[in-house]
Short mmCIF file of C-alpha atoms and ligand atoms in Angstrom, two decimals:
data_model
loop_
_atom_site.label_atom_id
_atom_site.label_comp_id
_atom_site.label_asym_id
_atom_site.label_seq_id
_atom_site.Cartn_x
_atom_site.Cartn_y
_atom_site.Cartn_z
CA UNK K 52 0.11 0.07 -0.02
CA UNK K 53 2.16 3.05 -1.05
CA UNK K 54 -0.73 5.36 -0.59
CA UNK K 55 -0.97 7.97 2.09
CA UNK K 56 -3.79 7.27 4.41
CA UNK K 57 -5.45 9.89 6.06
CA UNK K 58 -7.97 9.51 8.98
CA UNK K 59 -9.87 11.74 11.12
CA UNK K 60 -12.83 10.91 13.87
CA UNK K 61 -15.76 13.26 14.55
CA UNK K 62 -17.79 12.64 17.56
CA UNK K 63 -21.16 12.97 17.48
CA UNK K 64 -22.39 14.47 20.21
CA UNK K 65 -23.86 17.80 19.24
CA UNK K 66 -25.24 19.77 16.48
CA UNK K 67 -22.63 20.48 13.56
CA UNK K 68 -21.38 24.39 13.58
CA UNK K 69 -19.63 26.96 11.35
CA UNK K 70 -16.54 25.96 13.35
CA UNK K 71 -16.71 22.47 12.47
CA UNK K 72 -17.37 23.04 8.88
CA UNK K 73 -14.48 25.76 8.66
CA UNK K 74 -12.20 23.93 10.91
CA UNK K 75 -12.69 19.86 9.76
CA UNK K 76 -15.49 19.34 7.42
CA UNK K 77 -14.14 21.79 4.46
CA UNK K 78 -10.38 20.92 4.85
CA UNK K 79 -11.11 17.38 5.09
CA UNK K 80 -13.59 17.08 1.92
CA UNK K 81 -10.73 19.15 0.30
CA UNK K 82 -8.34 17.04 0.99
CA UNK K 83 -10.22 13.81 -0.09
CA UNK K 84 -10.49 14.97 -3.61
CA UNK K 85 -6.74 14.58 -4.05
CA UNK K 86 -6.35 11.31 -5.81
CA UNK K 87 -2.95 10.02 -4.02
CA UNK K 88 -4.50 9.80 -0.68
CA UNK K 89 -6.75 6.96 0.63
CA UNK K 90 -8.94 8.98 3.24
CA UNK K 91 -10.96 7.80 6.22
CA UNK K 92 -13.69 9.70 7.93
CA UNK K 93 -15.76 8.17 10.69
CA UNK K 94 -18.53 9.03 13.27
CA UNK K 95 -16.89 8.14 16.73
CA UNK K 96 -19.79 7.31 18.43
CA UNK K 97 -18.15 5.10 21.08
CA UNK K 98 -16.47 8.30 22.05
CA UNK K 99 -19.69 10.15 21.99
CA UNK K 100 -20.64 8.08 24.99
CA UNK K 101 -17.96 9.18 27.12
CA UNK K 102 -19.27 12.82 26.53
CA UNK K 103 -23.15 12.41 26.81
CA UNK K 104 -25.45 9.62 28.63
CA UNK K 105 -28.28 10.85 26.20
CA UNK K 106 -29.20 7.82 23.69
CA UNK K 107 -31.33 10.31 22.06
CA UNK K 108 -28.52 13.14 21.43
CA UNK K 109 -26.11 10.17 20.07
CA UNK K 110 -28.31 8.95 17.61
CA UNK K 111 -29.80 12.38 16.50
CA UNK K 112 -26.09 13.81 16.32
CA UNK K 113 -24.90 10.82 14.33
CA UNK K 114 -27.69 11.20 11.65
CA UNK K 115 -27.01 15.00 11.73
CA UNK K 116 -23.28 14.85 11.19
CA UNK K 117 -23.31 12.12 8.45
CA UNK K 118 -25.86 14.41 6.72
CA UNK K 119 -23.44 17.22 7.17
CA UNK K 120 -20.79 15.51 5.73
CA UNK K 121 -22.22 14.35 2.50
CA UNK K 122 -24.23 17.56 2.08
CA UNK K 123 -20.57 19.17 2.26
CA UNK K 124 -19.72 16.93 -0.64
CA UNK K 125 -18.00 14.07 0.69
CA UNK K 126 -18.24 11.27 -1.78
CA UNK K 127 -18.75 8.17 -0.03
CA UNK K 128 -17.63 5.92 -2.75
CA UNK K 129 -14.30 7.57 -3.08
CA UNK K 130 -13.61 7.86 0.80
CA UNK K 131 -14.17 5.49 3.51
CA UNK K 132 -17.04 6.86 5.50
CA UNK K 133 -18.30 4.80 8.31
CA UNK K 134 -19.59 4.50 12.13
CA UNK K 135 -17.05 3.54 14.69
CA UNK K 136 -19.45 1.02 16.10
CA UNK K 137 -20.07 -0.88 13.33
CA UNK K 138 -16.53 -2.11 13.02
CA UNK K 139 -16.05 -4.47 16.15
CA UNK K 140 -12.37 -4.95 15.68
CA UNK K 141 -11.89 -1.51 16.95
CA UNK K 142 -12.75 -2.23 20.75
CA UNK K 143 -11.29 -5.69 20.19
CA UNK K 144 -7.93 -3.68 19.24
CA UNK K 145 -8.45 -1.44 22.00
CA UNK K 146 -7.93 -4.31 24.23
CA UNK K 147 -4.92 -5.59 22.93
CA UNK K 148 -3.44 -2.15 22.97
CA UNK K 149 -4.80 -1.85 26.82
CA UNK K 150 -2.58 -4.50 27.62
CA UNK K 151 0.78 -2.99 26.35
CA UNK K 152 0.17 0.78 27.70
CA UNK K 153 1.09 1.74 31.09
CA UNK K 154 -1.35 3.06 33.45
CA UNK K 155 1.20 6.02 34.03
CA UNK K 156 0.54 7.25 30.29
CA UNK K 157 -2.75 7.61 30.56
CA UNK K 158 -2.60 9.47 34.03
CA UNK K 159 -0.74 12.01 32.08
CA UNK K 160 -3.55 12.45 29.38
CA UNK K 161 -4.49 16.52 29.50
CA UNK K 162 -8.15 15.80 29.79
CA UNK K 163 -7.68 13.51 32.58
CA UNK K 164 -5.52 15.53 34.30
CA UNK K 165 -7.63 18.51 33.97
CA UNK K 166 -10.57 16.46 35.77
CA UNK K 167 -8.35 15.37 38.50
CA UNK K 168 -6.99 18.92 38.86
CA UNK K 169 -10.66 20.30 39.09
CA UNK K 170 -11.60 17.72 41.51
CA UNK K 171 -8.42 18.49 43.88
CA UNK K 172 -9.03 22.33 43.70
CA UNK K 173 -12.57 21.81 44.68
CA UNK K 174 -11.72 19.74 47.71
CA UNK K 175 -13.02 16.49 46.01
CA UNK K 176 -11.85 13.13 45.84
CA UNK K 177 -9.28 13.30 42.82
CA UNK K 178 -11.34 10.39 40.60
CA UNK K 179 -14.86 11.96 41.44
CA UNK K 180 -16.81 11.59 38.45
CA UNK K 181 -14.33 10.35 36.11
CA UNK K 182 -15.37 7.20 34.19
CA UNK K 183 -12.95 4.69 33.06
CA UNK K 184 -14.26 6.11 29.21
CA UNK K 185 -12.75 9.28 30.02
CA UNK K 186 -9.57 7.78 31.21
CA UNK K 187 -9.21 5.17 28.45
CA UNK K 188 -10.17 7.75 25.70
CA UNK K 189 -6.65 7.74 24.41
CA UNK K 190 -6.57 4.15 23.93
CA UNK K 191 -9.93 3.97 21.81
CA UNK K 192 -8.56 6.62 19.94
CA UNK K 193 -5.25 5.20 19.18
CA UNK K 194 -7.07 1.94 18.08
CA UNK K 195 -9.28 3.96 15.60
CA UNK K 196 -6.15 5.24 14.04
CA UNK K 197 -3.87 1.89 14.16
CA UNK K 198 -6.77 -0.30 13.21
CA UNK K 199 -6.28 1.16 9.57
CA UNK K 200 -2.45 2.42 9.88
CA UNK K 201 -3.06 5.50 9.00
CA UNK K 202 -0.03 7.79 8.54
CA UNK K 203 -1.85 11.38 9.10
CA UNK K 204 -4.24 12.25 11.05
CA UNK K 205 -6.00 15.69 10.89
CA UNK K 206 -6.61 16.90 14.31
CA UNK K 207 -6.87 20.36 16.02
CA UNK K 208 -4.02 21.30 18.68
CA UNK K 209 -5.96 20.00 21.50
CA UNK K 210 -5.64 16.09 20.30
CA UNK K 211 -1.80 16.24 19.37
CA UNK K 212 -1.14 14.56 22.82
CA UNK K 213 -3.66 11.75 21.84
CA UNK K 214 -1.35 11.50 18.87
CA UNK K 215 1.67 11.23 20.64
CA UNK K 216 0.00 8.43 22.82
CA UNK K 217 -0.86 6.66 19.88
CA UNK K 218 2.48 6.67 18.57
CA UNK K 219 4.31 5.50 21.75
CA UNK K 220 1.58 2.62 22.37
CA UNK K 221 1.87 1.54 18.55
CA UNK K 222 5.89 1.47 19.20
CA UNK K 223 4.83 -0.90 22.67
CA UNK K 224 3.26 -3.12 20.53
CA UNK K 225 5.67 -3.41 17.97
CA UNK K 226 8.49 -4.07 20.41
CA UNK K 227 6.48 -6.74 21.75
CA UNK K 228 4.90 -8.44 19.03
CA UNK K 229 6.77 -7.57 16.23
CA UNK K 230 6.20 -4.83 13.36
CA UNK K 231 2.57 -4.56 12.98
CA UNK K 232 1.85 -0.56 12.91
CA UNK K 233 2.79 2.27 11.36
CA UNK K 234 3.65 5.38 13.84
CA UNK K 235 0.72 7.85 12.88
CA UNK K 236 1.61 11.43 12.74
CA UNK K 237 -0.93 14.95 13.63
CA UNK K 238 -1.52 16.91 10.80
CA UNK K 239 -2.11 20.01 12.36
CA UNK K 240 -2.72 22.97 9.74
CA UNK K 241 -2.47 26.27 10.54
CA UNK K 242 -4.03 27.82 7.42
CA UNK K 243 -7.08 26.14 8.67
CA UNK K 244 -9.34 28.49 10.30
CA UNK K 245 -10.33 28.52 13.81
CA UNK K 246 -13.56 30.23 14.00
CA UNK K 247 -14.79 32.61 16.95
CA UNK K 248 -17.97 32.19 18.25
CA UNK K 249 -20.76 34.77 18.93
CA UNK K 250 -18.92 36.11 22.27
CA UNK K 251 -15.58 36.09 20.39
CA UNK K 252 -14.10 33.26 21.96
CA UNK K 253 -13.19 30.07 20.05
CA UNK K 254 -16.38 28.64 18.65
CA UNK K 255 -17.24 25.62 20.72
CA UNK K 256 -20.43 23.96 21.89
CA UNK K 257 -18.39 24.12 25.33
CA UNK K 258 -18.63 27.64 25.48
CA UNK K 259 -22.31 27.57 24.13
CA UNK K 260 -21.36 30.20 21.36
CA UNK K 261 -21.66 28.53 18.23
CA UNK K 262 -23.70 29.22 14.99
CA UNK K 263 -25.43 26.02 13.67
CA UNK K 264 -24.31 25.28 10.30
CA UNK K 265 -27.81 24.75 9.27
CA UNK K 266 -29.68 27.31 11.05
CA UNK K 267 -32.86 28.54 9.23
CA UNK K 268 -32.11 31.72 7.16
CA UNK K 269 -33.97 33.57 9.99
CA UNK K 270 -32.01 31.81 12.84
CA UNK K 271 -28.88 32.59 11.13
CA UNK K 272 -29.34 36.16 10.74
CA UNK K 273 -30.45 36.52 14.48
CA UNK K 274 -27.55 35.05 15.57
CA UNK K 275 -25.45 37.22 13.50
CA UNK K 276 -27.02 40.33 15.08
CA UNK K 277 -26.31 38.64 18.31
CA UNK K 278 -22.12 38.54 17.39
CA UNK K 279 -20.29 40.75 19.88
CA UNK K 280 -18.63 44.07 18.53
CA UNK K 281 -17.05 47.06 19.61
CA UNK K 282 -19.13 50.26 20.09
CA UNK K 283 -17.48 52.33 17.50
CA UNK K 284 -20.21 54.63 15.27
CA UNK K 285 -20.82 54.37 11.83
CA UNK K 286 -18.27 56.30 9.98
CA UNK K 287 -15.47 55.69 12.70
CA UNK K 288 -12.67 53.19 11.31
CA UNK K 289 -13.03 49.86 12.43
CA UNK K 290 -10.23 47.18 13.33
CA UNK K 291 -10.24 43.99 11.60
CA UNK K 292 -7.81 42.41 13.67
CA UNK K 293 -9.65 40.68 16.66
CA UNK K 294 -13.14 41.13 15.10
CA UNK K 295 -15.14 38.15 15.04
CA UNK K 296 -17.30 39.59 12.53
CA UNK K 297 -14.09 40.11 10.18
CA UNK K 298 -12.64 36.67 11.06
CA UNK K 299 -16.04 34.85 10.08
CA UNK K 300 -16.70 36.81 7.27
CA UNK K 301 -12.75 35.99 6.00
CA UNK K 302 -13.38 32.36 6.66
CA UNK K 303 -16.04 32.13 4.10
CA UNK K 304 -15.19 35.04 1.15
CA UNK K 305 -12.85 35.19 -1.61
CA UNK K 306 -9.60 36.71 -0.98
CA UNK K 307 -10.65 39.49 -3.15
CA UNK K 308 -13.80 39.82 -1.00
CA UNK K 309 -11.82 40.02 2.06
CA UNK K 310 -9.53 42.83 0.65
CA UNK K 311 -12.65 44.82 -0.06
CA UNK K 312 -14.29 44.07 3.45
CA UNK K 313 -10.98 45.08 5.01
CA UNK K 314 -11.15 48.63 2.89
CA UNK K 315 -14.83 49.10 4.43
CA UNK K 316 -13.76 48.41 7.92
CA UNK K 317 -11.18 51.17 7.40
CA UNK K 318 -13.80 53.45 5.87
CA UNK K 319 -15.94 52.90 8.43
CA UNK K 320 -18.83 50.56 7.85
CA UNK K 321 -21.38 50.42 10.11
CA UNK K 322 -21.73 47.37 12.06
CA UNK K 323 -25.13 46.56 11.12
CA UNK K 324 -24.16 46.89 7.60
CA UNK K 325 -21.05 44.62 8.34
CA UNK K 326 -23.45 42.01 9.70
CA UNK K 327 -25.81 42.19 6.58
CA UNK K 328 -22.75 41.55 4.45
CA UNK K 329 -21.46 38.33 6.59
CA UNK K 330 -25.13 37.21 6.58
CA UNK K 331 -25.26 37.52 2.55
CA UNK K 332 -21.91 35.66 2.51
CA UNK K 333 -22.87 32.74 4.79
CA UNK K 334 -26.25 32.10 3.31
CA UNK K 335 -24.83 32.20 -0.28
CA UNK K 336 -21.92 29.40 1.05
CA UNK K 337 -24.61 27.61 3.01
CA UNK K 338 -27.89 27.46 1.08
CA UNK K 339 -27.21 24.91 -1.33
CA UNK K 340 -25.52 22.71 1.45
CA UNK K 341 -28.62 23.15 3.28
CA UNK K 342 -30.94 21.96 0.61
CA UNK K 343 -28.90 18.80 0.24
CA UNK K 344 -28.82 18.40 4.14
CA UNK K 345 -32.41 18.61 4.37
CA UNK K 346 -33.25 15.97 1.85
CA UNK K 347 -30.70 13.64 3.41
CA UNK K 348 -32.25 14.16 6.60
CA UNK K 349 -35.68 13.24 5.51
CA UNK K 350 -34.14 9.81 4.77
CA UNK K 351 -32.19 8.47 7.46
CA UNK K 352 -32.42 5.11 5.93
CA UNK K 353 -30.51 6.18 3.02
CA UNK K 354 -27.75 7.47 5.37
CA UNK K 355 -27.80 4.28 7.43
CA UNK K 356 -27.09 2.40 4.19
CA UNK K 357 -24.23 4.76 3.52
CA UNK K 358 -22.68 4.09 6.80
CA UNK K 359 -23.29 0.49 6.78
CA UNK K 360 -22.04 -0.31 3.25
CA UNK K 361 -19.03 1.71 4.44
CA UNK K 362 -18.10 -0.23 7.32
CA UNK K 363 -18.88 -3.52 5.49
CA UNK K 364 -16.46 -2.99 2.69
CA UNK K 365 -13.93 -1.47 5.23
CA UNK K 366 -14.00 -4.60 7.32
CA UNK K 367 -13.99 -6.86 4.59
CA UNK K 368 -10.56 -5.18 3.22
CA UNK K 369 -8.52 -3.87 6.33
CA UNK K 370 -10.46 -4.57 9.86
CA UNK K 371 -10.99 -8.21 9.64
CA UNK K 372 -8.07 -9.56 7.95
CA UNK K 373 -5.57 -7.13 10.39
CA UNK K 374 -7.57 -8.04 13.59
CA UNK K 375 -6.89 -11.78 12.71
CA UNK K 376 -3.09 -10.92 12.11
CA UNK K 377 -3.10 -9.13 15.40
CA UNK K 378 -4.82 -12.03 17.40
CA UNK K 379 -1.95 -14.51 15.74
CA UNK K 380 0.68 -12.09 16.89
CA UNK K 381 -0.40 -11.93 20.46
CA UNK K 382 -1.38 -15.83 20.84
CA UNK K 383 -5.00 -15.69 20.60
CA UNK K 384 -4.10 -18.58 18.20
CA UNK K 385 -6.39 -21.78 17.23
CA UNK K 386 -5.51 -24.59 19.11
CA UNK K 387 -5.86 -27.07 15.90
CA UNK K 388 -3.07 -24.92 14.52
CA UNK K 389 -0.53 -25.85 17.05
CA UNK K 390 2.88 -27.14 15.50
CA UNK K 391 2.05 -30.88 14.60
CA UNK K 392 5.69 -31.66 16.15
CA UNK K 393 3.87 -32.72 19.60
CA UNK K 394 1.56 -35.06 18.17
CA UNK K 395 3.84 -37.55 16.16
CA UNK K 396 6.23 -37.49 19.19
CA UNK K 397 3.62 -38.78 21.49
CA UNK K 398 2.51 -41.25 18.84
CA UNK K 399 6.17 -42.78 18.89
CA UNK K 400 6.09 -42.75 22.59
CA UNK K 401 3.03 -45.21 22.50
CA UNK K 402 4.33 -47.29 19.44
CA UNK K 403 7.84 -48.10 21.23
CA UNK K 404 8.63 -51.47 22.04
CA UNK K 405 8.93 -52.36 25.54
CA UNK K 406 10.42 -55.04 27.89
CA UNK K 407 7.99 -55.37 31.07
CA UNK K 408 9.31 -57.25 34.12
CA UNK K 409 6.66 -58.65 36.25
CA UNK K 410 6.44 -61.18 39.11
CA UNK K 411 3.55 -64.00 39.00
CA UNK K 412 1.46 -65.74 41.57
CA UNK K 413 4.14 -68.56 41.66
CA UNK K 414 6.45 -66.08 43.19
CA UNK K 415 8.87 -66.35 40.42
CA UNK K 416 9.96 -63.25 38.26
CA UNK K 417 9.72 -62.79 34.44
CA UNK K 418 9.72 -60.07 31.76
CA UNK K 419 8.42 -60.04 28.40
CA UNK K 420 8.97 -57.82 25.24
CA UNK K 421 5.80 -56.19 23.62
CA UNK K 422 5.91 -54.38 20.40
CA UNK K 423 4.37 -50.71 20.17
CA UNK K 424 0.72 -52.16 19.50
CA UNK K 425 1.15 -54.34 22.52
CA UNK K 426 1.82 -57.37 20.75
CA UNK K 427 4.02 -60.10 22.58
CA UNK K 428 7.34 -60.71 20.93
CA UNK K 429 9.01 -62.45 23.76
CA UNK K 430 8.09 -64.44 26.69
CA UNK K 431 10.93 -65.19 29.04
CA UNK K 432 11.44 -68.02 31.32
CA UNK K 433 11.10 -67.63 34.95
CA UNK K 434 13.97 -66.26 37.34
CA UNK K 435 14.36 -66.36 40.98
CA UNK K 436 15.21 -63.03 41.66
CA UNK K 437 14.45 -59.83 39.61
CA UNK K 438 17.99 -59.30 39.46
CA UNK K 439 18.66 -62.32 37.31
CA UNK K 440 15.13 -61.14 35.09
CA UNK K 441 16.96 -57.92 34.67
CA UNK K 442 20.68 -59.16 33.47
CA UNK K 443 18.88 -61.49 31.13
CA UNK K 444 16.87 -58.39 29.78
CA UNK K 445 20.34 -56.41 29.47
CA UNK K 446 22.10 -59.09 27.74
CA UNK K 447 19.38 -59.30 25.17
CA UNK K 448 19.63 -55.75 24.72
CA UNK K 449 22.91 -55.97 23.93
CA UNK K 450 22.58 -58.39 21.16
CA UNK K 451 23.12 -61.63 22.94
CA UNK K 452 21.24 -64.63 21.56
CA UNK K 453 17.84 -64.54 23.47
CA UNK K 454 17.39 -68.30 23.43
CA UNK K 455 18.60 -69.03 26.91
CA UNK K 456 16.24 -66.62 28.70
CA UNK K 457 13.31 -66.33 26.29
CA UNK K 458 11.47 -67.81 23.62
CA UNK K 459 9.33 -66.21 20.67
CA UNK K 460 5.91 -65.86 21.43
CA UNK K 461 2.84 -66.46 19.45
CA UNK K 462 3.09 -65.16 16.02
CA UNK K 463 6.42 -63.11 16.53
CA UNK K 464 9.23 -63.63 14.06
CA UNK K 465 12.79 -63.49 15.23
CA UNK K 466 13.49 -60.35 12.69
CA UNK K 467 10.65 -58.48 14.45
CA UNK K 468 12.18 -59.14 18.07
CA UNK K 469 15.56 -57.63 16.36
CA UNK K 470 14.00 -54.72 14.93
CA UNK K 471 11.94 -54.28 18.31
CA UNK K 472 15.48 -54.43 20.72
CA UNK K 473 17.10 -51.99 17.69
CA UNK K 474 14.43 -49.67 18.20
CA UNK K 475 14.82 -49.28 21.85
CA UNK K 476 18.58 -49.14 21.51
CA UNK K 477 18.31 -46.36 19.12
CA UNK K 478 16.44 -44.50 21.82
N1 LIG V 69 -11.12 12.72 19.50
C1 LIG V 69 -11.75 13.32 18.53
C2 LIG V 69 -12.28 14.80 19.02
O1 LIG V 69 -13.00 14.57 20.00
C3 LIG V 69 -12.60 12.50 17.64
C4 LIG V 69 -11.74 11.09 17.28
C5 LIG V 69 -12.13 9.97 17.79
C6 LIG V 69 -10.47 11.18 16.54
N2 LIG V 69 -11.16 9.18 17.27
C7 LIG V 69 -10.21 9.97 16.47
C8 LIG V 69 -9.60 12.04 15.51
C9 LIG V 69 -9.16 9.52 15.84
C10 LIG V 69 -8.69 11.59 14.94
C11 LIG V 69 -8.43 10.02 15.10
O2 LIG V 69 -12.24 15.67 18.26
#
């Protein structure tokens, strides 16, 4: 596989907003159009369970986010587009990775440490409210990536540490079990816009300052009017630097349009006018996508079909054969494929001829020679003591004529006896 594999996950725990679109969806769809890359985009719904306890929200968000990607132009026949929970090999791989990962590595994860620090600051137990899901999150994410041996993982800055952990985990596994994993790299694109939200901080559902990507035109207008501005009057020159309004405009406009807007800011455009211009720009970009989105969302079964088909093909091509190889590597192996060596050794043991010494009811001592199948070859005469019987056995083994001590038994041939003795001596 000479191709570059690019993979990224989107957690379905909310409604997609403009920041998600400009920061992740748009660049990913553009990158997926390059012929020389194999792209993997998936809905990380197992991750969503860490963030929310609402089943309806996970399901609804999965539908909305899948529809958004398709409406944004992702072509599911050209890229791998799937839902994490449709690939059971991922949780299986998570366990294999768990067993080569030091707990200390996870103790150092930012998200977990932040939760602990907050607890400690509030005088709570350090792990209060911390689920094992939150703690193990970097392991599940490593499995997402390593399952498909992705080379590059486009993520935000907050995810860089997780990529470093994925590399460490991959290296530990490779060290113990052989080179199975590519060490993935984070791809953080500084050219990709980080959008400000309504309050000027980074647009994020955790700040509750988002503009939903597919807000209705009326809602979109209302939200744009709620964006914070300074109190400069119409006619006063306005700063583009640090203006959320300007940054939002820039993220959706052409360079020429942006240059024009910059001039208008310098000339003292009224905030109301700037908001109007932003609304027009956004509506022009979003409207065609919104129409596709609404069609898609009205037919959930079509989206279900797209996701299912993606997962099925992906499992057949990568996940199923790869997990089989990994299971083999760690020793989760079929018993009937044990090297056949031990079986013949045992059979041989059973088939060996043997001298057997014993005492009869008459108080005398005897021996006999039996072949591997238990057939009697030689029968000794009676000896007064076990020692004498033993000496006779030794003599026969040494190639002395056996006639003095024993007689051929039943159907036995002298040649069989010679062969049995040779076999015994060859041990
Ligand atoms: N953790 C990522 C986020 O919250 C989502 C994600 C899950 C992901 N698995 C991934 C991203 C694998 C990249 C690769 O944004």
